Amino acid sequence: MAVAGTLIAVRVTPKASRNALVTQDGKLRVYVTTVPEGGKANAEVQKLVAKALGVSKSRLELVRGTTSRDKVFRVT
């Protein structure tokens, strides 16, 4: 279970061949099949990270990186 207030930094790769959440060189990487248009990729990233943490996606807030590949989520 994630602790409220925790910041989670991720690097996103949109239009990947499959959805995946992996750790590379100590950093969290998220691969999503959706396109980065209209927030679709952000929503999919939020869903994958929430599932991995065992929390509802409404408990994750995107605090930085709306249009960037590098994103920071806060657990609320």
mmCIF file with all atom_site columns, C-alpha atoms in Angstrom, residues 31-63:
data_model
loop_
_atom_site.group_PDB
_atom_site.id
_atom_site.type_symbol
_atom_site.label_atom_id
_atom_site.label_alt_id
_atom_site.label_comp_id
_atom_site.label_asym_id
_atom_site.label_entity_id
_atom_site.label_seq_id
_atom_site.pdbx_PDB_ins_code
_atom_site.Cartn_x
_atom_site.Cartn_y
_atom_site.Cartn_z
_atom_site.occupancy
_atom_site.B_iso_or_equiv
_atom_site.pdbx_formal_charge
_atom_site.auth_seq_id
_atom_site.auth_comp_id
_atom_site.auth_asym_id
_atom_site.auth_atom_id
_atom_site.pdbx_PDB_model_num
ATOM 1  C CA . TYR A 1 31 ? 5.138  1.612  -21.563 1.00 0.00 ? 31 TYR A CA 1
ATOM 2  C CA . VAL A 1 32 ? 1.612  2.230  -22.873 1.00 0.00 ? 32 VAL A CA 1
ATOM 3  C CA . THR A 1 33 ? -0.003 1.328  -26.179 1.00 0.00 ? 33 THR A CA 1
ATOM 4  C CA . THR A 1 34 ? -2.156 4.459  -26.319 1.00 0.00 ? 34 THR A CA 1
ATOM 5  C CA . VAL A 1 35 ? -1.264 7.590  -28.265 1.00 0.00 ? 35 VAL A CA 1
ATOM 6  C CA . PRO A 1 36 ? -0.276 10.789 -26.435 1.00 0.00 ? 36 PRO A CA 1
ATOM 7  C CA . GLU A 1 37 ? -3.306 12.770 -27.586 1.00 0.00 ? 37 GLU A CA 1
ATOM 8  C CA . GLY A 1 38 ? -5.921 14.388 -25.387 1.00 0.00 ? 38 GLY A CA 1
ATOM 9  C CA . GLY A 1 39 ? -4.510 12.912 -22.181 1.00 0.00 ? 39 GLY A CA 1
ATOM 10 C CA . LYS A 1 40 ? -5.203 9.314  -23.235 1.00 0.00 ? 40 LYS A CA 1
ATOM 11 C CA . ALA A 1 41 ? -1.650 8.163  -22.489 1.00 0.00 ? 41 ALA A CA 1
ATOM 12 C CA . ASN A 1 42 ? -1.643 9.987  -19.127 1.00 0.00 ? 42 ASN A CA 1
ATOM 13 C CA . ALA A 1 43 ? -4.853 8.217  -18.112 1.00 0.00 ? 43 ALA A CA 1
ATOM 14 C CA . GLU A 1 44 ? -3.403 4.831  -19.062 1.00 0.00 ? 44 GLU A CA 1
ATOM 15 C CA . VAL A 1 45 ? -0.167 5.547  -17.157 1.00 0.00 ? 45 VAL A CA 1
ATOM 16 C CA . GLN A 1 46 ? -2.189 6.574  -14.096 1.00 0.00 ? 46 GLN A CA 1
ATOM 17 C CA . LYS A 1 47 ? -4.194 3.341  -14.333 1.00 0.00 ? 47 LYS A CA 1
ATOM 18 C CA . LEU A 1 48 ? -1.082 1.130  -14.607 1.00 0.00 ? 48 LEU A CA 1
ATOM 19 C CA . VAL A 1 49 ? 0.767  2.829  -11.754 1.00 0.00 ? 49 VAL A CA 1
ATOM 20 C CA . ALA A 1 50 ? -2.307 2.704  -9.503  1.00 0.00 ? 50 ALA A CA 1
ATOM 21 C CA . LYS A 1 51 ? -2.766 -1.009 -10.198 1.00 0.00 ? 51 LYS A CA 1
ATOM 22 C CA . ALA A 1 52 ? 0.912  -1.701 -9.422  1.00 0.00 ? 52 ALA A CA 1
ATOM 23 C CA . LEU A 1 53 ? 0.646  0.201  -6.124  1.00 0.00 ? 53 LEU A CA 1
ATOM 24 C CA . GLY A 1 54 ? -2.655 -1.392 -5.171  1.00 0.00 ? 54 GLY A CA 1
ATOM 25 C CA . VAL A 1 55 ? -4.528 1.904  -4.898  1.00 0.00 ? 55 VAL A CA 1
ATOM 26 C CA . SER A 1 56 ? -7.438 3.380  -6.838  1.00 0.00 ? 56 SER A CA 1
ATOM 27 C CA . LYS A 1 57 ? -6.488 5.630  -9.743  1.00 0.00 ? 57 LYS A CA 1
ATOM 28 C CA . SER A 1 58 ? -8.370 8.513  -8.106  1.00 0.00 ? 58 SER A CA 1
ATOM 29 C CA . ARG A 1 59 ? -5.704 8.471  -5.354  1.00 0.00 ? 59 ARG A CA 1
ATOM 30 C CA . LEU A 1 60 ? -2.969 9.342  -7.871  1.00 0.00 ? 60 LEU A CA 1
ATOM 31 C CA . GLU A 1 61 ? -2.582 12.987 -8.831  1.00 0.00 ? 61 GLU A CA 1
ATOM 32 C CA . LEU A 1 62 ? -0.385 14.064 -11.756 1.00 0.00 ? 62 LEU A CA 1
ATOM 33 C CA . VAL A 1 63 ? 1.650  16.946 -10.338 1.00 0.00 ? 63 VAL A CA 1
#
